[in-house]
Amino acid sequence: MNHPRFLDNPAPKPNTQQQNFSLAFLHQMINGISDPIFVKDRQHCWVLLNDTYCDFVGHSREELIGKSDNDFFPQTEVDVFRQKDELVFTTNITNENQQLLTDDRGIVHLISTKKSCFEDETGNKFLVGSIRDIILQNDIAKEVLDVNGRVTDITELMQSCEAHRETLEELRQQNEQLTCDITEQQAILRDISDELCLHQQADEDIHRINALLQAQQEAAIDGILIIDENRTVVSFNQKFSQLWQIPAALFQTRDSRQPLGWVLDQLINPDEFLAKVEYLYQHPDESSRDEIFLKSGKIFDRYSAPVRKQQGAYGETSPLGDYYGRIWYYRDITEYKQAEAELRASQQRLALLVEQTPLAIIEWNSNFEVQTWNRAAERIFGYTTEEMLGNSFEIIVPENARKHVKEIITALLTQQGGSFSVNENVTKDGRTIVGEWYNNPLVAPDGQVIGVASMVLDITERKRAEEEQQKFVALVENSSDFIGISSMEGQVVYVNPAGLKMLGLSSLEAAKTKPVADFHSPEAFAEFQQQIFPLMFQHGFWQGEFRHRHFQTGIEIPTDCSLFIVKHPETGEPFCQVAVARDITERKQAKEALLKSEAQLRQQAEELKETLRELQRTQTHLIQSEKMSSLGQLVAGVAHEINNPVNFIYGNLTPAKEYTQDLLSLLQLYQGHYPETVPEIEDFSEQIELEFLKSDLPQIISSMKVGADRIREIVLSLRTFSRLDEAEMKAVDIHEGIDSTLMILQSRLKGNDQRLTIEIIKEYGKLPLVECYAGQLNQVFMNILSNAIDAIEESLVISHLSLVNNTEQRKNDQERSLSKGLELQRQMTSPQIHIRTQLQEPNQVTIRIGDNGLGIPEDAKKQLFDPFFTTKPIGKGTGMGLAISYQIITERHGGSLECISPPKQGAEFVIKIPLIQDTST
């Protein structure tokens, strides 16, 4: 059964595999019935009520549950209620009757009740009743009189009404008795009419009896129609006309056929109705009770009985069986039938719900022994019904709680009211669970408590959930972040203390008066509606930076915000929004300061990097300048040191040649004048090969002169390249600088058995003297020409390796491959360096130095003039030659240096410098 405290505080919904309906649904279902509904236990105490019943009697459910009629109604009414209820309990027969009920305002109601008994699976009986209010007001009740003198005042009428219609059979018996009374009165009236001429006083009696009869008819709750033996309408009350909505004119003829036709037009089965009427007229001794159905949907209860003469008006007897006609009773039972159907369905649902309730239903006797143990009890405690019946309740109570539980049951057995408690219990498998107990004493009709009925709900998981919820609440309450909850419509439901403090709100109540829109500026809320909310609704969450408004200052607070939607676990429908936000004002300020600092640091780093690059370039330039200066000094010193002995040798070669010629001429004269020599001279002449010496010595002197001339040229080239006497800018012959550079590189240009000679093609234009730093310009020529020679040598090596790899014979014989490689190289285009100079108007000199090597890759051309960039193997190049050359041309001479290199077609460096430097800058 259902205890009111359980209905008012429904437990969490249990597993749907264990029940089909919740107790909350049962409560909602009976509250949906418009008629007052009540359920009593075997002790006549209310255990279940709907809201309509509470409103009807004027007391709350809390006041009524566990109490009985004795506590609220007059004793005369209580005795009738208890008598009828006990009849239903003992006979199990559904009882329908009318009785009086006085509500809390003192208003007397005439009510129609229907009471049924049902028994649960453990044998406990319960009474289910429904009430239909006929509302018999006090002033109406006082005007009703009893025709036969059985009821003489309003008190007797109320007592008679209290004993009304115990069953439908009782109503029939009452109607039969009423018919007899009416028949008897009509017989009396006819006798009195016959003797009217003889008894003047009887005339007054007839009028009085007719008035009483009419009053009785009009006071009846049924529609009454009286037809005599000739089928003529004798009498009818207003209730009959109202039920059938028959015009009064139809009764003026006293012909029953006209109102009968009116009635037939309203029926669903007129033929059946007419057949029944004809049958009764043909069988005047029979009575009948049935239900008729109207096209309007109404249902009438129809009762018919014959009117026969039973006894004369003044006591003389008449022959039995005299037939005077038939009386018909009609009652609108549409609402009653609907309520009956609803109640029947309600009872079925109630029985089903009670059967499938998740509550453990346990009944104890006065010795604390289990008498009832339902399936929910088996599931909760693990013991079967067979195991528990007759056993003590202590089997499911922990040792430390048994004393307390005994005190509770003892109080129940002494009728100290119901109880509610939360206790620990022990299951069959030894688990400890938490049970929510609702206990009520079971009271016998004699008032003796015979046991206790308990309803138990396993709230173990709920208690754990409550503990977890308490932890969660503590976490939320003590969180330093803003945590807020709002409905899907934007109504604030909750804001934690940190959130209230962050936004300048005094209390949660103050926050609840604010819509969500007030928590943001208009611009921020518009952004939320247009951009953030659609994403949150689509994905279920959104995270990012947002802004909240301080309610006191109006200042926008930047926050790191997480928004998400909470959906109903069963329907999946969104029902609230949750926001978790953290004030990041200080973090934003720190970030801005950091960004500003980083920007400054980056700027300083760039400046330092540029300064470092400049220092590197300056250092490199200084190193190279110092190196070139040292090299120049070395070259100049070497040239000077070589020049002195060379000049000494070169200066003495002419006299030595003349002296040699003179000596040879003298020797020739001696041979001519002294052809015959002494043997010693002859031997020495043969020993020194005098004739060969005479022819070879002049040639030696000539060769020495050629060597001395070559040395002088080299020394001159070294002096020209070093330009020690030309450190300042001055006009020079550029061609001399190019030639001196080529002279120095002569050893790399000449061929040998390993490589071909590199051909130098000069296309010198007619150039005037050019203002420049001659030594630095020669350094540029040296770097570019050296790179050109390297590129050509690399291309020759690659060509040689390609030829070797593609010829099987070269793999077998290395020496043949080398000679064959040289031969193939000679068949190729001759390696060349092309030098062109040109004067371009008005003030520019262009020098082009190109080679027919492999060229420079496109990606390398972008970094060609960067310091330390080189395409040469490690240890072969420093990566500074072209960088220094670029700096000399662009910065020192105000010119340009570029590289033109189509893929695999060699490279050409183009130098452009002014003919005359602009000294104004």
JSON list of N, CA, C and O in Angstrom, two decimals, residues 472-489:
[
{"chain": "A", "resi": 472, "resn": "PHE", "atom": "N", "xyz": [29.54, 17.36, -4.13]},
{"chain": "A", "resi": 472, "resn": "PHE", "atom": "CA", "xyz": [29.51, 18.22, -5.31]},
{"chain": "A", "resi": 472, "resn": "PHE", "atom": "C", "xyz": [29.07, 19.64, -4.94]},
{"chain": "A", "resi": 472, "resn": "PHE", "atom": "O", "xyz": [29.65, 20.63, -5.40]},
{"chain": "A", "resi": 473, "resn": "VAL", "atom": "N", "xyz": [28.05, 19.72, -4.07]},
{"chain": "A", "resi": 473, "resn": "VAL", "atom": "CA", "xyz": [27.57, 21.04, -3.64]},
{"chain": "A", "resi": 473, "resn": "VAL", "atom": "C", "xyz": [28.69, 21.79, -2.91]},
{"chain": "A", "resi": 473, "resn": "VAL", "atom": "O", "xyz": [28.90, 22.99, -3.13]},
{"chain": "A", "resi": 474, "resn": "ALA", "atom": "N", "xyz": [29.40, 21.07, -2.03]},
{"chain": "A", "resi": 474, "resn": "ALA", "atom": "CA", "xyz": [30.51, 21.70, -1.32]},
{"chain": "A", "resi": 474, "resn": "ALA", "atom": "C", "xyz": [31.58, 22.18, -2.29]},
{"chain": "A", "resi": 474, "resn": "ALA", "atom": "O", "xyz": [32.15, 23.27, -2.13]},
{"chain": "A", "resi": 475, "resn": "LEU", "atom": "N", "xyz": [31.85, 21.36, -3.30]},
{"chain": "A", "resi": 475, "resn": "LEU", "atom": "CA", "xyz": [32.84, 21.74, -4.31]},
{"chain": "A", "resi": 475, "resn": "LEU", "atom": "C", "xyz": [32.41, 23.00, -5.06]},
{"chain": "A", "resi": 475, "resn": "LEU", "atom": "O", "xyz": [33.20, 23.92, -5.25]},
{"chain": "A", "resi": 476, "resn": "VAL", "atom": "N", "xyz": [31.13, 23.02, -5.45]},
{"chain": "A", "resi": 476, "resn": "VAL", "atom": "CA", "xyz": [30.62, 24.19, -6.19]},
{"chain": "A", "resi": 476, "resn": "VAL", "atom": "C", "xyz": [30.61, 25.42, -5.30]},
{"chain": "A", "resi": 476, "resn": "VAL", "atom": "O", "xyz": [31.02, 26.51, -5.70]},
{"chain": "A", "resi": 477, "resn": "GLU", "atom": "N", "xyz": [30.14, 25.24, -4.04]},
{"chain": "A", "resi": 477, "resn": "GLU", "atom": "CA", "xyz": [30.04, 26.38, -3.13]},
{"chain": "A", "resi": 477, "resn": "GLU", "atom": "C", "xyz": [31.41, 26.97, -2.81]},
{"chain": "A", "resi": 477, "resn": "GLU", "atom": "O", "xyz": [31.53, 28.18, -2.61]},
{"chain": "A", "resi": 478, "resn": "ASN", "atom": "N", "xyz": [32.43, 26.12, -2.75]},
{"chain": "A", "resi": 478, "resn": "ASN", "atom": "CA", "xyz": [33.77, 26.59, -2.36]},
{"chain": "A", "resi": 478, "resn": "ASN", "atom": "C", "xyz": [34.67, 26.84, -3.56]},
{"chain": "A", "resi": 478, "resn": "ASN", "atom": "O", "xyz": [35.85, 27.16, -3.37]},
{"chain": "A", "resi": 479, "resn": "SER", "atom": "N", "xyz": [34.15, 26.68, -4.76]},
{"chain": "A", "resi": 479, "resn": "SER", "atom": "CA", "xyz": [34.95, 26.94, -5.95]},
{"chain": "A", "resi": 479, "resn": "SER", "atom": "C", "xyz": [35.27, 28.42, -6.06]},
{"chain": "A", "resi": 479, "resn": "SER", "atom": "O", "xyz": [34.45, 29.29, -5.72]},
{"chain": "A", "resi": 480, "resn": "SER", "atom": "N", "xyz": [36.47, 28.73, -6.52]},
{"chain": "A", "resi": 480, "resn": "SER", "atom": "CA", "xyz": [36.86, 30.13, -6.71]},
{"chain": "A", "resi": 480, "resn": "SER", "atom": "C", "xyz": [36.39, 30.67, -8.06]},
{"chain": "A", "resi": 480, "resn": "SER", "atom": "O", "xyz": [36.55, 31.86, -8.32]},
{"chain": "A", "resi": 481, "resn": "ASP", "atom": "N", "xyz": [35.85, 29.80, -8.91]},
{"chain": "A", "resi": 481, "resn": "ASP", "atom": "CA", "xyz": [35.34, 30.22, -10.21]},
{"chain": "A", "resi": 481, "resn": "ASP", "atom": "C", "xyz": [33.86, 30.56, -10.13]},
{"chain": "A", "resi": 481, "resn": "ASP", "atom": "O", "xyz": [33.14, 30.09, -9.25]},
{"chain": "A", "resi": 482, "resn": "PHE", "atom": "N", "xyz": [33.42, 31.37, -11.07]},
{"chain": "A", "resi": 482, "resn": "PHE", "atom": "CA", "xyz": [32.00, 31.66, -11.22]},
{"chain": "A", "resi": 482, "resn": "PHE", "atom": "C", "xyz": [31.30, 30.41, -11.75]},
{"chain": "A", "resi": 482, "resn": "PHE", "atom": "O", "xyz": [31.70, 29.84, -12.77]},
{"chain": "A", "resi": 483, "resn": "ILE", "atom": "N", "xyz": [30.25, 29.95, -11.06]},
{"chain": "A", "resi": 483, "resn": "ILE", "atom": "CA", "xyz": [29.44, 28.82, -11.52]},
{"chain": "A", "resi": 483, "resn": "ILE", "atom": "C", "xyz": [27.99, 29.25, -11.46]},
{"chain": "A", "resi": 483, "resn": "ILE", "atom": "O", "xyz": [27.49, 29.60, -10.38]},
{"chain": "A", "resi": 484, "resn": "GLY", "atom": "N", "xyz": [27.32, 29.27, -12.60]},
{"chain": "A", "resi": 484, "resn": "GLY", "atom": "CA", "xyz": [25.93, 29.71, -12.66]},
{"chain": "A", "resi": 484, "resn": "GLY", "atom": "C", "xyz": [25.09, 28.74, -13.47]},
{"chain": "A", "resi": 484, "resn": "GLY", "atom": "O", "xyz": [25.56, 28.09, -14.39]},
{"chain": "A", "resi": 485, "resn": "ILE", "atom": "N", "xyz": [23.82, 28.65, -13.09]},
{"chain": "A", "resi": 485, "resn": "ILE", "atom": "CA", "xyz": [22.87, 27.78, -13.78]},
{"chain": "A", "resi": 485, "resn": "ILE", "atom": "C", "xyz": [21.65, 28.61, -14.13]},
{"chain": "A", "resi": 485, "resn": "ILE", "atom": "O", "xyz": [21.15, 29.39, -13.31]},
{"chain": "A", "resi": 486, "resn": "SER", "atom": "N", "xyz": [21.17, 28.45, -15.36]},
{"chain": "A", "resi": 486, "resn": "SER", "atom": "CA", "xyz": [19.96, 29.16, -15.79]},
{"chain": "A", "resi": 486, "resn": "SER", "atom": "C", "xyz": [19.08, 28.21, -16.58]},
{"chain": "A", "resi": 486, "resn": "SER", "atom": "O", "xyz": [19.55, 27.20, -17.11]},
{"chain": "A", "resi": 487, "resn": "SER", "atom": "N", "xyz": [17.81, 28.55, -16.65]},
{"chain": "A", "resi": 487, "resn": "SER", "atom": "CA", "xyz": [16.89, 27.76, -17.46]},
{"chain": "A", "resi": 487, "resn": "SER", "atom": "C", "xyz": [17.15, 28.03, -18.93]},
{"chain": "A", "resi": 487, "resn": "SER", "atom": "O", "xyz": [17.87, 28.96, -19.30]},
{"chain": "A", "resi": 488, "resn": "MET", "atom": "N", "xyz": [16.55, 27.20, -19.79]},
{"chain": "A", "resi": 488, "resn": "MET", "atom": "CA", "xyz": [16.72, 27.38, -21.22]},
{"chain": "A", "resi": 488, "resn": "MET", "atom": "C", "xyz": [16.08, 28.70, -21.67]},
{"chain": "A", "resi": 488, "resn": "MET", "atom": "O", "xyz": [16.43, 29.23, -22.73]},
{"chain": "A", "resi": 489, "resn": "GLU", "atom": "N", "xyz": [15.15, 29.23, -20.87]},
{"chain": "A", "resi": 489, "resn": "GLU", "atom": "CA", "xyz": [14.52, 30.51, -21.21]},
{"chain": "A", "resi": 489, "resn": "GLU", "atom": "C", "xyz": [15.33, 31.70, -20.73]},
{"chain": "A", "resi": 489, "resn": "GLU", "atom": "O", "xyz": [14.96, 32.85, -20.99]}
]
